[in-house]
Coordinates of C-alpha atoms in Angstrom, one line a residue:
M28 CA 47.9 -77.4 35.9
A29 CA 51.4 -78.2 37.1
L30 CA 52.8 -81.6 35.6
D31 CA 53.0 -83.0 39.2
D32 CA 49.0 -82.4 39.8
R33 CA 48.3 -84.2 36.5
K34 CA 46.8 -87.8 37.2
I35 CA 46.9 -90.8 35.2
S36 CA 43.0 -91.0 35.3
D37 CA 43.3 -87.6 32.9
S38 CA 44.4 -89.2 30.2
P39 CA 42.0 -91.5 28.1
R40 CA 42.9 -95.3 28.0
V41 CA 43.7 -96.6 24.4
A42 CA 43.5 -99.9 23.9
I43 CA 46.1 -102.1 22.7
R44 CA 45.9 -103.3 19.2
Q45 CA 48.1 -105.1 16.8
L46 CA 49.0 -103.1 13.8
D47 CA 48.5 -104.0 10.4
E48 CA 51.2 -105.7 7.8
S49 CA 51.0 -102.4 5.5
A50 CA 51.6 -100.2 8.8
I51 CA 54.2 -102.2 9.9
N52 CA 56.2 -101.9 6.6
R53 CA 55.8 -98.5 6.2
I54 CA 57.5 -98.2 9.6
A55 CA 60.2 -100.5 8.8
A56 CA 60.9 -98.4 5.7
G57 CA 61.2 -95.4 7.7
E58 CA 64.2 -97.2 9.4
V59 CA 65.6 -99.1 6.4
V60 CA 65.0 -96.6 3.5
E61 CA 65.8 -93.0 4.6
R62 CA 66.7 -91.6 1.0
P63 CA 66.7 -93.0 -2.8
A64 CA 70.8 -94.2 -2.1
S65 CA 69.6 -95.8 1.4
A66 CA 67.6 -98.4 -1.6
V67 CA 70.2 -98.8 -3.9
K68 CA 72.6 -99.7 -1.0
E69 CA 70.3 -102.7 0.2
L70 CA 69.6 -103.7 -3.4
V71 CA 73.3 -103.7 -4.4
E72 CA 74.1 -105.9 -1.1
N73 CA 71.3 -108.0 -2.2
A74 CA 73.0 -108.8 -5.2
I75 CA 76.7 -109.5 -3.9
D76 CA 75.3 -111.6 -1.4
A77 CA 73.5 -113.5 -4.5
G78 CA 77.2 -114.1 -5.9
A79 CA 77.1 -111.5 -8.6
T80 CA 80.1 -110.8 -10.9
R81 CA 78.7 -107.7 -12.6
I82 CA 76.3 -105.3 -11.0
E83 CA 74.3 -102.5 -13.1
V84 CA 72.6 -99.9 -11.2
D85 CA 70.3 -97.3 -13.3
Y86 CA 68.6 -94.4 -11.6
A87 CA 66.3 -91.2 -12.8
E88 CA 65.5 -88.1 -11.4
G89 CA 68.2 -88.8 -8.6
G90 CA 66.4 -92.3 -8.0
K91 CA 63.1 -90.7 -7.0
S92 CA 61.5 -91.8 -10.0
L93 CA 63.3 -95.0 -10.7
I94 CA 66.1 -97.2 -9.5
R95 CA 66.5 -100.5 -11.0
V96 CA 69.7 -102.8 -10.1
T97 CA 70.7 -105.8 -12.7
D98 CA 72.8 -108.9 -11.4
D99 CA 74.0 -111.9 -12.5
G100 CA 73.7 -113.6 -9.6
H101 CA 72.1 -116.9 -8.7
G102 CA 68.9 -115.3 -8.8
I103 CA 65.1 -116.7 -7.0
P104 CA 63.1 -119.2 -7.5
P105 CA 59.4 -118.2 -9.4
G106 CA 58.1 -120.0 -6.3
E107 CA 60.1 -118.1 -3.4
L108 CA 59.4 -114.7 -4.9
P109 CA 56.2 -114.2 -2.6
L110 CA 58.2 -115.3 0.4
A111 CA 61.0 -112.8 -0.8
M112 CA 58.5 -110.0 -0.2
S113 CA 57.5 -110.8 3.8
R114 CA 59.3 -109.3 6.6
H115 CA 62.2 -111.3 8.3
A116 CA 62.5 -113.9 5.6
T117 CA 65.8 -114.3 4.4
S118 CA 68.2 -116.8 3.2
K119 CA 71.3 -115.7 4.6
I120 CA 71.3 -117.0 8.1
D121 CA 68.8 -119.9 9.7
G122 CA 68.5 -118.1 12.8
T123 CA 70.5 -120.8 15.4
D124 CA 73.6 -118.2 15.3
L125 CA 72.4 -114.5 15.0
L126 CA 76.3 -113.4 15.8
D127 CA 77.5 -115.4 13.1
I128 CA 77.0 -113.1 10.7
Q129 CA 78.4 -113.6 6.8
S130 CA 76.3 -111.6 4.7
F131 CA 75.4 -108.1 4.0
G132 CA 71.7 -108.3 4.4
F133 CA 70.1 -110.5 6.8
R134 CA 67.1 -109.5 8.6
G135 CA 64.9 -109.8 5.1
E136 CA 63.4 -106.4 5.4
A137 CA 64.6 -104.3 2.7
L138 CA 62.0 -105.9 -0.2
P139 CA 59.2 -105.8 1.8
S140 CA 60.0 -102.2 2.9
L141 CA 60.8 -100.7 -0.7
G142 CA 57.1 -102.4 -1.8
A143 CA 55.6 -100.7 1.1
V144 CA 56.6 -97.1 -0.2
G145 CA 56.9 -97.7 -3.8
R146 CA 56.3 -99.8 -7.0
L147 CA 58.8 -102.8 -6.9
K148 CA 59.3 -105.2 -9.5
I149 CA 61.8 -108.0 -9.1
T150 CA 62.3 -110.2 -12.3
S151 CA 64.6 -113.4 -11.2
R152 CA 65.7 -116.5 -13.2
S153 CA 67.3 -119.8 -10.8
G154 CA 67.9 -123.0 -12.8
G155 CA 65.8 -122.9 -15.5
E156 CA 62.5 -121.0 -14.4
A157 CA 62.5 -117.3 -14.3
G158 CA 59.2 -115.1 -12.9
V159 CA 58.1 -111.6 -12.1
L160 CA 56.5 -110.2 -9.3
S161 CA 55.1 -107.1 -9.1
V162 CA 54.3 -105.3 -5.4
A163 CA 52.4 -101.3 -5.2
G164 CA 52.1 -100.0 -1.8
G165 CA 52.5 -103.0 0.3
A166 CA 49.6 -105.5 -2.2
L167 CA 51.4 -108.0 -4.0
S168 CA 50.4 -109.3 -7.9
P169 CA 50.4 -112.9 -8.6
V170 CA 53.8 -114.3 -10.1
K171 CA 53.7 -114.6 -13.1
P172 CA 56.7 -116.3 -15.9
A173 CA 59.3 -113.9 -17.5
A174 CA 62.2 -114.2 -20.2
L175 CA 65.5 -113.9 -18.3
S176 CA 68.8 -115.4 -18.9
K177 CA 70.4 -115.0 -15.6
G178 CA 70.6 -113.1 -12.4
T179 CA 67.8 -111.1 -10.8
I180 CA 66.4 -107.2 -11.9
V181 CA 64.8 -105.2 -9.4
E182 CA 63.0 -102.4 -10.2
L183 CA 61.8 -99.6 -7.9
C184 CA 59.4 -96.8 -9.4
D185 CA 57.9 -93.6 -7.3
L186 CA 59.9 -93.8 -4.2
F187 CA 57.8 -92.8 -1.3
Y188 CA 54.6 -92.4 -3.2
A189 CA 53.1 -94.5 -0.6
T190 CA 54.0 -91.9 1.9
P191 CA 53.9 -88.7 -0.2
A192 CA 54.9 -86.8 3.2
R193 CA 58.4 -88.4 2.9
L194 CA 59.4 -86.7 -0.5
K195 CA 59.3 -83.4 1.3
F196 CA 62.3 -84.3 3.2
L197 CA 64.4 -85.5 0.2
R198 CA 67.1 -83.2 -1.4
S199 CA 67.7 -82.1 -4.8
D200 CA 68.0 -84.5 -7.6
R201 CA 71.5 -83.6 -7.9
A202 CA 72.2 -84.2 -3.9
E203 CA 70.3 -87.4 -4.2
T204 CA 72.5 -88.4 -7.3
Q205 CA 75.8 -87.9 -5.3
A206 CA 74.5 -89.5 -2.2
I207 CA 73.8 -92.8 -4.5
T208 CA 77.3 -92.6 -6.2
D209 CA 79.1 -92.6 -2.8
V210 CA 77.0 -95.7 -1.7
V211 CA 77.6 -97.5 -5.4
K212 CA 81.6 -96.2 -4.7
R213 CA 82.2 -97.6 -1.5
L214 CA 80.6 -100.7 -2.3
A215 CA 82.7 -100.6 -5.1
M216 CA 86.0 -100.3 -3.0
A217 CA 84.5 -103.6 -0.9
E218 CA 84.3 -105.6 -3.5
P219 CA 87.2 -105.1 -6.3
A220 CA 86.3 -108.2 -7.9
I221 CA 83.0 -107.1 -8.7
G222 CA 82.2 -104.8 -11.9
F223 CA 80.1 -101.9 -11.2
T224 CA 78.0 -100.0 -13.9
L225 CA 76.2 -96.9 -12.6
R226 CA 73.8 -94.9 -15.5
D227 CA 71.6 -91.7 -15.2
V228 CA 68.8 -92.8 -17.5
G229 CA 66.9 -89.7 -16.8
G230 CA 66.1 -86.8 -19.8
G231 CA 67.3 -88.4 -22.9
A232 CA 69.9 -91.0 -23.9
P233 CA 71.9 -93.3 -20.7
R234 CA 74.5 -91.6 -19.5
V235 CA 77.1 -93.5 -17.5
T236 CA 78.2 -91.8 -14.5
F237 CA 80.5 -94.2 -12.8
R238 CA 82.2 -97.5 -14.1
A239 CA 84.7 -100.0 -12.6
D240 CA 85.4 -103.1 -14.5
P241 CA 86.4 -106.5 -12.4
E242 CA 89.9 -106.4 -10.6
T243 CA 91.6 -109.6 -10.7
G244 CA 95.3 -110.8 -9.3
D245 CA 96.7 -110.3 -5.9
L246 CA 94.4 -108.6 -2.8
F247 CA 96.5 -105.5 -2.7
D248 CA 97.2 -105.0 -6.4
A249 CA 93.7 -105.2 -7.3
L250 CA 92.5 -102.9 -4.7
S251 CA 95.1 -100.3 -5.5
R252 CA 93.6 -100.5 -9.2
R253 CA 90.2 -100.0 -7.5
L254 CA 90.8 -97.2 -5.5
A255 CA 92.7 -95.5 -8.1
Q256 CA 89.8 -95.6 -10.3
I257 CA 87.6 -93.9 -7.4
L258 CA 89.4 -91.9 -5.3
G259 CA 92.2 -90.7 -8.1
A260 CA 95.6 -92.4 -9.2
E261 CA 97.1 -89.4 -7.3
F262 CA 96.3 -91.3 -4.4
A263 CA 97.4 -94.6 -5.3
D264 CA 100.6 -93.0 -6.3
N265 CA 101.1 -91.8 -2.7
A266 CA 99.6 -94.3 -0.7
L267 CA 101.2 -96.9 1.8
A268 CA 100.3 -100.3 1.4
I269 CA 98.6 -101.5 5.1
D270 CA 98.6 -105.2 6.6
A271 CA 99.1 -105.9 10.0
T272 CA 97.5 -108.4 12.6
R273 CA 96.7 -108.2 16.2
E274 CA 95.0 -110.9 18.2
G275 CA 92.7 -112.6 15.7
L276 CA 92.2 -109.0 13.9
R277 CA 93.7 -107.7 10.5
L278 CA 93.9 -104.5 9.1
T279 CA 94.5 -104.1 5.5
G280 CA 94.2 -101.6 3.0
F281 CA 96.1 -98.3 1.9
A282 CA 96.9 -94.7 3.8
A283 CA 98.0 -91.9 2.2
L284 CA 101.0 -89.9 3.0
P285 CA 100.3 -87.0 5.3
T286 CA 101.6 -84.5 2.6
Y287 CA 98.8 -85.9 0.6
S288 CA 96.1 -84.6 3.1
R289 CA 92.6 -83.3 2.8
G290 CA 90.6 -79.9 3.6
A291 CA 88.2 -82.1 5.3
A292 CA 87.3 -85.8 5.9
V293 CA 86.2 -86.8 2.6
A294 CA 88.4 -89.0 1.5
Q295 CA 88.2 -91.7 4.8
Y296 CA 87.0 -94.9 4.2
F297 CA 86.4 -97.6 6.6
F298 CA 85.1 -101.2 6.0
V299 CA 84.6 -104.3 8.6
N300 CA 84.2 -107.8 7.2
G301 CA 83.6 -106.0 4.1
R302 CA 81.0 -103.9 5.2
P303 CA 81.4 -100.3 4.4
V304 CA 80.8 -98.2 7.8
R305 CA 81.2 -94.7 9.2
E306 CA 82.4 -96.1 12.7
K307 CA 83.9 -93.1 15.3
L308 CA 86.0 -95.5 17.2
L309 CA 88.0 -96.3 13.9
I310 CA 87.6 -92.6 12.5
G311 CA 89.2 -91.3 16.2
A312 CA 92.3 -94.2 15.4
L313 CA 92.9 -92.8 12.6
R314 CA 93.2 -89.5 13.7
A315 CA 95.4 -90.1 16.2
A316 CA 97.8 -92.4 14.1
Y317 CA 98.1 -88.8 12.4
A318 CA 98.6 -87.0 15.1
D319 CA 102.0 -86.4 14.8
V320 CA 102.2 -85.6 11.0
L321 CA 98.8 -83.5 10.3
S322 CA 97.8 -80.1 12.0
R323 CA 94.4 -79.9 13.4
D324 CA 92.9 -78.4 10.2
R325 CA 93.8 -81.1 7.9
H326 CA 93.0 -84.5 7.3
A327 CA 94.1 -88.1 6.3
A328 CA 93.0 -89.9 3.3
A329 CA 92.6 -93.8 3.6
A330 CA 91.0 -96.9 2.7
L331 CA 91.1 -99.1 5.8
F332 CA 89.5 -103.1 5.9
V333 CA 89.5 -104.6 9.2
T334 CA 88.4 -108.5 9.3
C335 CA 87.8 -111.0 11.8
D336 CA 85.4 -113.4 13.2
P337 CA 82.2 -112.2 12.8
R338 CA 81.0 -112.9 16.5
R339 CA 83.9 -110.2 17.9
V340 CA 82.1 -107.3 15.9
D341 CA 78.2 -106.4 16.3
V342 CA 76.9 -105.2 13.0
N343 CA 73.2 -104.9 14.1
V344 CA 73.3 -102.3 15.9
H345 CA 72.0 -99.8 13.3
P346 CA 68.9 -100.4 11.4
A347 CA 71.1 -99.7 8.2
K348 CA 74.2 -101.4 9.6
S349 CA 76.4 -98.2 8.8
E350 CA 77.4 -98.4 12.5
V351 CA 79.3 -101.6 14.3
R352 CA 80.4 -102.7 17.6
F353 CA 83.5 -104.2 18.5
R354 CA 83.6 -106.8 21.6
E355 CA 87.3 -105.4 22.1
P356 CA 87.2 -101.5 21.0
G357 CA 90.6 -101.1 22.8
L358 CA 92.1 -103.5 20.1
A359 CA 90.7 -102.7 17.5
R360 CA 91.7 -99.1 18.1
G361 CA 95.3 -100.1 18.9
L362 CA 95.4 -102.0 15.9
V363 CA 94.5 -98.8 13.7
V364 CA 96.9 -96.6 15.4
S365 CA 100.2 -98.8 15.6
A366 CA 99.7 -100.0 11.6
L367 CA 99.5 -96.8 10.7
R368 CA 102.2 -95.1 12.7
H369 CA 104.3 -98.0 11.9
A370 CA 103.9 -97.5 8.0
L371 CA 104.1 -94.1 8.4
A372 CA 107.6 -94.6 10.0
E373 CA 108.7 -97.1 7.7
A374 CA 108.4 -94.5 4.7
G375 CA 110.8 -92.6 5.6
H376 CA 111.4 -89.3 4.3
R377 CA 109.2 -90.1 1.6
A378 CA 106.9 -87.2 0.2
A379 CA 103.8 -86.5 -1.7
T380 CA 104.0 -86.3 -5.2
T381 CA 101.1 -83.8 -5.3
V382 CA 103.8 -81.2 -3.8
T383 CA 106.2 -81.3 -6.9
Q384 CA 103.1 -81.2 -9.4
G385 CA 101.8 -78.5 -7.2
L386 CA 105.5 -76.6 -7.8
L387 CA 105.4 -77.7 -11.3
G388 CA 101.9 -75.8 -11.6
A389 CA 102.7 -73.1 -10.1
A390 CA 106.2 -72.6 -12.1
Q391 CA 104.1 -72.6 -15.4
P392 CA 103.4 -69.1 -17.1
Q393 CA 99.8 -67.9 -16.5
A394 CA 98.9 -71.6 -14.4
A395 CA 96.4 -71.4 -12.0
P396 CA 97.8 -72.3 -8.8
S397 CA 97.4 -76.1 -8.0
A398 CA 94.4 -76.9 -5.9
R399 CA 95.6 -80.6 -5.2
Y400 CA 97.4 -79.9 -2.2
Q401 CA 96.9 -76.7 -0.1
A402 CA 99.4 -76.8 3.2
P403 CA 98.7 -74.4 6.0
Q404 CA 100.5 -71.2 5.7
P405 CA 103.1 -71.4 7.8
A406 CA 102.8 -68.9 11.1
R407 CA 106.2 -67.7 11.1
S408 CA 107.9 -64.9 9.2
L409 CA 110.7 -65.7 6.8
L410 CA 112.6 -62.4 8.0
H411 CA 111.8 -63.6 11.7
R412 CA 115.4 -63.3 13.6
V413 CA 116.1 -65.7 16.4
T414 CA 118.5 -66.1 18.9
E415 CA 119.8 -69.7 19.9
A416 CA 117.4 -71.9 20.7
Q417 CA 117.2 -73.2 24.5
A418 CA 117.3 -77.0 25.2
P419 CA 114.1 -78.1 27.0
T420 CA 114.4 -79.9 30.2
G421 CA 112.4 -82.5 32.0
F422 CA 112.7 -85.9 30.9
D423 CA 115.5 -86.8 33.4
G424 CA 116.6 -83.9 34.3
A425 CA 119.1 -83.6 32.2
Q426 CA 119.1 -81.3 28.9
A427 CA 117.7 -82.2 25.9
P428 CA 120.0 -82.1 22.5
T429 CA 118.4 -79.1 19.9
G430 CA 120.9 -80.1 17.1
F431 CA 122.8 -83.0 15.8
T432 CA 124.7 -84.9 18.8
D433 CA 128.4 -84.7 19.2
A434 CA 129.3 -87.8 17.1
Q435 CA 127.1 -85.8 14.3
A436 CA 128.8 -82.2 14.7
P437 CA 129.5 -80.9 11.2
T438 CA 133.1 -79.3 11.0
G439 CA 133.4 -75.9 9.6
F440 CA 135.5 -75.0 6.0
N441 CA 138.6 -74.3 7.8
G442 CA 138.6 -78.0 9.8
A443 CA 137.6 -76.3 13.0
Q444 CA 134.4 -78.2 15.0
A445 CA 131.3 -76.4 14.4
P446 CA 129.2 -75.3 17.3
T447 CA 126.8 -78.1 18.2
G448 CA 123.1 -77.1 17.8
F449 CA 123.8 -74.7 14.8
A450 CA 124.3 -71.4 17.1
E451 CA 123.3 -68.3 15.5
V452 CA 126.0 -66.6 13.7
P453 CA 124.9 -62.9 12.3
P454 CA 125.7 -63.2 8.4
P455 CA 127.8 -60.4 6.6
A456 CA 126.1 -57.9 5.0
A457 CA 126.7 -59.4 1.4
R458 CA 128.8 -62.7 0.5
I459 CA 129.0 -65.3 -2.3
D460 CA 129.6 -68.9 -0.7
A461 CA 131.6 -71.5 -3.0
P462 CA 129.7 -74.6 -3.2
P463 CA 130.5 -77.4 -0.7
E464 CA 133.1 -79.8 -2.0
T465 CA 131.0 -83.0 -2.8
T466 CA 131.6 -86.4 -4.4
D467 CA 129.4 -88.5 -7.0
A468 CA 129.0 -90.7 -3.8
D469 CA 127.1 -87.6 -2.2
A470 CA 125.3 -87.2 -5.3
A471 CA 124.0 -90.5 -4.9
H472 CA 122.3 -89.7 -1.7
P473 CA 117.9 -90.0 -2.2
L474 CA 118.5 -86.3 -1.0
G475 CA 121.7 -85.5 -2.8
A476 CA 124.7 -83.3 -2.1
A477 CA 124.0 -79.8 -0.7
R478 CA 124.8 -77.2 -3.5
G479 CA 124.0 -73.6 -1.7
Q480 CA 121.5 -71.8 0.5
I481 CA 118.9 -69.4 -0.7
H482 CA 116.8 -66.8 1.2
E483 CA 118.8 -68.3 4.4
N484 CA 115.9 -70.4 4.5
Y485 CA 116.0 -73.2 1.6
I486 CA 118.6 -76.0 0.9
V487 CA 119.5 -76.7 -2.7
A488 CA 120.8 -80.0 -3.0
Q489 CA 121.8 -82.2 -6.2
T490 CA 120.8 -85.5 -6.7
A491 CA 121.6 -88.0 -9.2
E492 CA 118.3 -87.3 -11.3
G493 CA 117.5 -83.9 -10.6
L494 CA 117.3 -81.2 -7.7
V495 CA 115.7 -81.0 -4.1
I496 CA 114.9 -78.0 -2.2
V497 CA 114.9 -78.4 1.3
D498 CA 112.8 -76.1 4.4
Q499 CA 115.5 -76.1 6.7
H500 CA 113.5 -75.0 9.5
A501 CA 110.6 -77.7 8.8
A502 CA 113.0 -80.5 8.1
H503 CA 115.3 -79.6 11.5
E504 CA 112.0 -79.6 13.4
R505 CA 111.0 -82.7 12.8
L506 CA 114.2 -84.4 13.2
V507 CA 114.0 -82.4 16.9
Y508 CA 111.1 -83.9 17.5
E509 CA 112.0 -87.6 16.6
R510 CA 114.9 -87.0 19.3
L511 CA 112.9 -85.6 21.6
K512 CA 110.1 -88.6 21.2
A513 CA 112.7 -91.1 22.0
A514 CA 114.3 -89.4 24.8
Y515 CA 110.5 -89.5 26.2
A516 CA 110.3 -93.1 25.5
S517 CA 113.5 -94.0 27.0
H518 CA 113.2 -91.8 30.3
G519 CA 109.4 -91.6 30.8
V520 CA 107.9 -88.4 31.7
A521 CA 109.0 -86.7 35.1
A522 CA 106.3 -85.8 37.5
Q523 CA 106.1 -83.1 39.2
A524 CA 104.5 -83.4 42.9
L525 CA 101.6 -80.9 43.9
L526 CA 102.4 -79.1 47.0
I527 CA 98.7 -79.7 47.7
P528 CA 97.0 -82.7 46.1
E529 CA 93.8 -81.7 43.9
I530 CA 90.7 -83.5 45.1
V531 CA 88.4 -84.2 42.3
T532 CA 84.9 -86.0 42.8
F533 CA 83.2 -88.2 40.5
S534 CA 80.4 -90.9 40.7
S535 CA 81.7 -94.0 42.4
A536 CA 81.6 -95.9 39.1
D537 CA 83.6 -93.1 37.2
A538 CA 85.7 -92.7 39.9
D539 CA 86.4 -96.7 40.1
L540 CA 87.2 -96.7 36.0
L541 CA 90.1 -94.0 36.5
L542 CA 91.7 -95.8 39.4
A543 CA 91.7 -98.8 37.1
H544 CA 93.7 -96.9 34.6
A545 CA 95.7 -96.0 37.3
D546 CA 99.1 -97.6 36.4
E547 CA 98.8 -96.9 32.8
L548 CA 98.7 -92.9 33.6
S549 CA 101.4 -92.7 36.2
K550 CA 103.6 -93.9 33.1
L551 CA 102.5 -90.6 31.7
G552 CA 103.3 -88.8 34.8
L553 CA 99.8 -88.3 36.2
T554 CA 99.4 -90.0 40.1
L555 CA 96.2 -90.7 41.2
E556 CA 95.1 -92.2 44.7
P557 CA 91.4 -92.9 45.9
F558 CA 90.6 -90.5 48.4
G559 CA 87.2 -92.0 49.9
P560 CA 83.8 -92.8 47.9
G561 CA 84.0 -91.4 44.6
T562 CA 87.0 -89.3 45.3
I563 CA 90.0 -89.3 43.4
A564 CA 93.3 -87.3 44.9
V565 CA 95.7 -85.8 42.3
R566 CA 99.4 -86.1 43.8
E567 CA 101.3 -85.7 40.7
T568 CA 100.8 -84.2 37.0
P569 CA 103.4 -84.3 34.3
A570 CA 106.1 -81.8 34.4
L571 CA 105.8 -81.0 30.8
L572 CA 102.4 -79.4 31.1
G573 CA 103.3 -76.8 33.7
A574 CA 100.5 -75.8 35.7
I575 CA 97.6 -77.2 34.7
E576 CA 93.8 -78.0 36.0
A577 CA 93.3 -81.8 37.0
A578 CA 89.5 -81.8 36.8
P579 CA 89.0 -80.8 33.4
L580 CA 91.6 -83.5 32.5
L581 CA 90.1 -86.1 34.1
R582 CA 87.1 -85.6 32.5
D583 CA 88.4 -85.7 29.4
I584 CA 90.3 -89.3 30.0
L585 CA 87.1 -90.3 31.4
D586 CA 85.2 -89.4 28.7
E587 CA 87.4 -91.2 26.0
L588 CA 87.7 -94.4 28.6
H589 CA 83.9 -94.8 28.3
D590 CA 83.8 -94.4 24.8
L591 CA 86.7 -96.3 23.3
G592 CA 88.0 -98.4 26.3
S593 CA 91.5 -96.3 26.5
S594 CA 92.4 -92.6 26.5
Q595 CA 94.8 -90.8 24.4
T596 CA 94.2 -87.6 25.9
L597 CA 97.2 -87.3 28.2
A598 CA 99.7 -88.8 25.9
S599 CA 98.1 -86.1 22.9
R600 CA 98.9 -83.4 25.5
I601 CA 102.7 -84.3 25.9
D602 CA 103.0 -84.8 22.5
A603 CA 101.9 -81.4 21.6
V604 CA 104.2 -79.9 24.0
L605 CA 107.1 -81.9 22.6
S606 CA 106.1 -80.5 18.8
R607 CA 106.1 -77.0 20.6
V608 CA 109.6 -77.4 21.8
A609 CA 111.3 -79.0 18.6
C610 CA 109.3 -75.8 16.8
H611 CA 111.5 -73.6 19.5
G612 CA 114.4 -75.8 19.5
S613 CA 115.2 -76.1 15.7
V614 CA 117.1 -74.4 13.4
R615 CA 115.5 -70.8 12.3
S616 CA 114.5 -69.6 9.1
G617 CA 117.4 -66.6 8.2
R618 CA 120.2 -69.0 9.8
R619 CA 123.1 -69.2 7.5
M620 CA 124.5 -72.9 7.3
S621 CA 127.5 -74.0 6.3
G622 CA 128.0 -76.9 4.0
E623 CA 129.0 -79.4 5.9
E624 CA 125.8 -78.9 8.3
M625 CA 123.5 -78.7 5.1
N626 CA 124.9 -82.2 4.0
A627 CA 124.7 -83.3 7.6
L628 CA 120.8 -82.2 7.6
L629 CA 120.4 -84.0 4.4
R630 CA 121.9 -87.3 5.8
E631 CA 119.7 -86.9 9.3
M632 CA 116.6 -86.5 7.0
E633 CA 117.5 -89.8 5.5
T634 CA 117.5 -91.9 8.1
T635 CA 114.7 -90.3 10.2
P636 CA 111.1 -91.5 9.9
L637 CA 108.4 -89.3 8.8
S638 CA 110.8 -86.8 7.8
G639 CA 109.2 -85.8 4.7
Q640 CA 106.9 -83.7 6.3
C641 CA 107.0 -81.3 9.6
N642 CA 105.0 -81.8 12.7
H643 CA 102.2 -79.9 11.1
G644 CA 101.7 -82.0 8.1
R645 CA 103.7 -79.3 5.5
P646 CA 106.6 -81.1 3.2
T647 CA 110.0 -80.3 4.1
Y648 CA 111.4 -80.8 0.6
V649 CA 110.2 -80.6 -2.6
S650 CA 112.0 -82.7 -5.5
L651 CA 112.7 -82.1 -9.0
S652 CA 113.5 -84.2 -12.0
L653 CA 115.7 -83.6 -14.7
T654 CA 112.5 -84.2 -16.8
D655 CA 110.6 -82.0 -14.6
I656 CA 113.1 -78.9 -15.2
E657 CA 113.2 -79.5 -19.2
K658 CA 109.3 -79.2 -18.9
L659 CA 109.7 -76.2 -17.3
F660 CA 111.9 -74.6 -20.0
G661 CA 110.1 -76.3 -22.7
R662 CA 112.6 -78.8 -23.9
R663 CA 109.8 -82.0 -23.3

């Protein structure tokens, strides 16, 4: 029988009935308690809300057989323990304002859900009384007196024993243990003032797998120490402090230098009003902020905290509260992008210390290559010979510079003016140049004074404390790119008029949304006009992009507008073109440079933002202190 031929009368009617409390709790548990780590998250959050200063988490068999959370918070009076096991019972909100959420757990579902699928025992003390309550499969036992000095102990045994089918969907003990560890570490980042201890108590003597003592002092100092303990000292050494405010939203935390990047997004942590979240809006903003300094296969490392009035963010859009929704998503995204870009620009030519450590590791006899920093390999060849780069056009009709400006053009050894733009000069078959004449003042600069060029690709400079090796192509590529961006910001994007406007059809709502942002897009060289109901005429496109298909571009922009309330698609494409132009317009590998040119390059690097890494996230230089050099020769 065809689907259309099916009649409602063919389906038997089922009477509407109220589910019993046990079934309701098991259904709720399926939403709240996905795995042992979910139970740990709920119980630790309850301990934090209780004002605990120290929290201990014990587990066995990846949390499947035992989870025990002990805290020194204010506890629960014995008379309220049965009420704490009922659904939608909580002390954290009064129900009058569901937007003013100041705590982690506010639904009152965690404890009854855990009691519905496992064997739960709560021992708590409040004031001068302590009591214990046991729950098995949703069945409560009477409250009994207990001996406890302070706080609460929640013990969950045999998780999912009442719903054994769910045990089949759990992963190995090792995977579940890793998930528990990740949950505890995220909460430890969110609360530096609280001490955390994580112990494996299964199979022999208890083993501490993670410990973080309470941190005191300034917020940033405490957070830096906590992050160093969790993410490693290298992250703390190479991270930039972030503190920015915009229209009532504040962003704090730490973001690593681009040269301290990762091969996957495993070191990205976001918190909204102290709550650990995995929010795609913030993830996208972080990626956009590093777009200029990282290649697509590298990922930034950061721990970022957004704080705002609770009424401006909805934390109740996900059962596990791992996602949030901002009332003004464009504002939140813009704050993250601008704050991170500003911090990266202020870092100037600074590069990650792991680059030097990797060099030292590679230089040690029989040492394994360092895995801490694995930069993408350049696509170019060191033997690649290039002709003089052609200056790009397209900003205001004028030719953009590819080398130093006239004011910065260095002079040659014979006093003649060196050609602007590092014009290609064929090197002699064999020549040993005298080192450039330098002064103590030259060596006092952060990047020192040039002493020579090796393999016609690397500049060796002496500093007051050691030496610096500079990749001349990568460094000049960043300098040219920054100049091109400055020209783009000053003159805007030149638009090219289409001989025949491209007509693109959308739904009426989508067309109206695009036209509402037409003024912003026109500043980027994309001119849109209405052309009837649901139809848009594309009159001009950015000249830098050349011939493009307007329809796919508009759909990408529309997707971002729906998702984030703003779009960076077009700007990102223009930046990508500028980056390619900078790569082709910079001094190439194999180019012999004079001493004045090398020193001029070093001085400009010191005053150019982001010059510590090229457009692809690779380091532009490596520094070695005298101590590092002495270690290489066994002097230390």
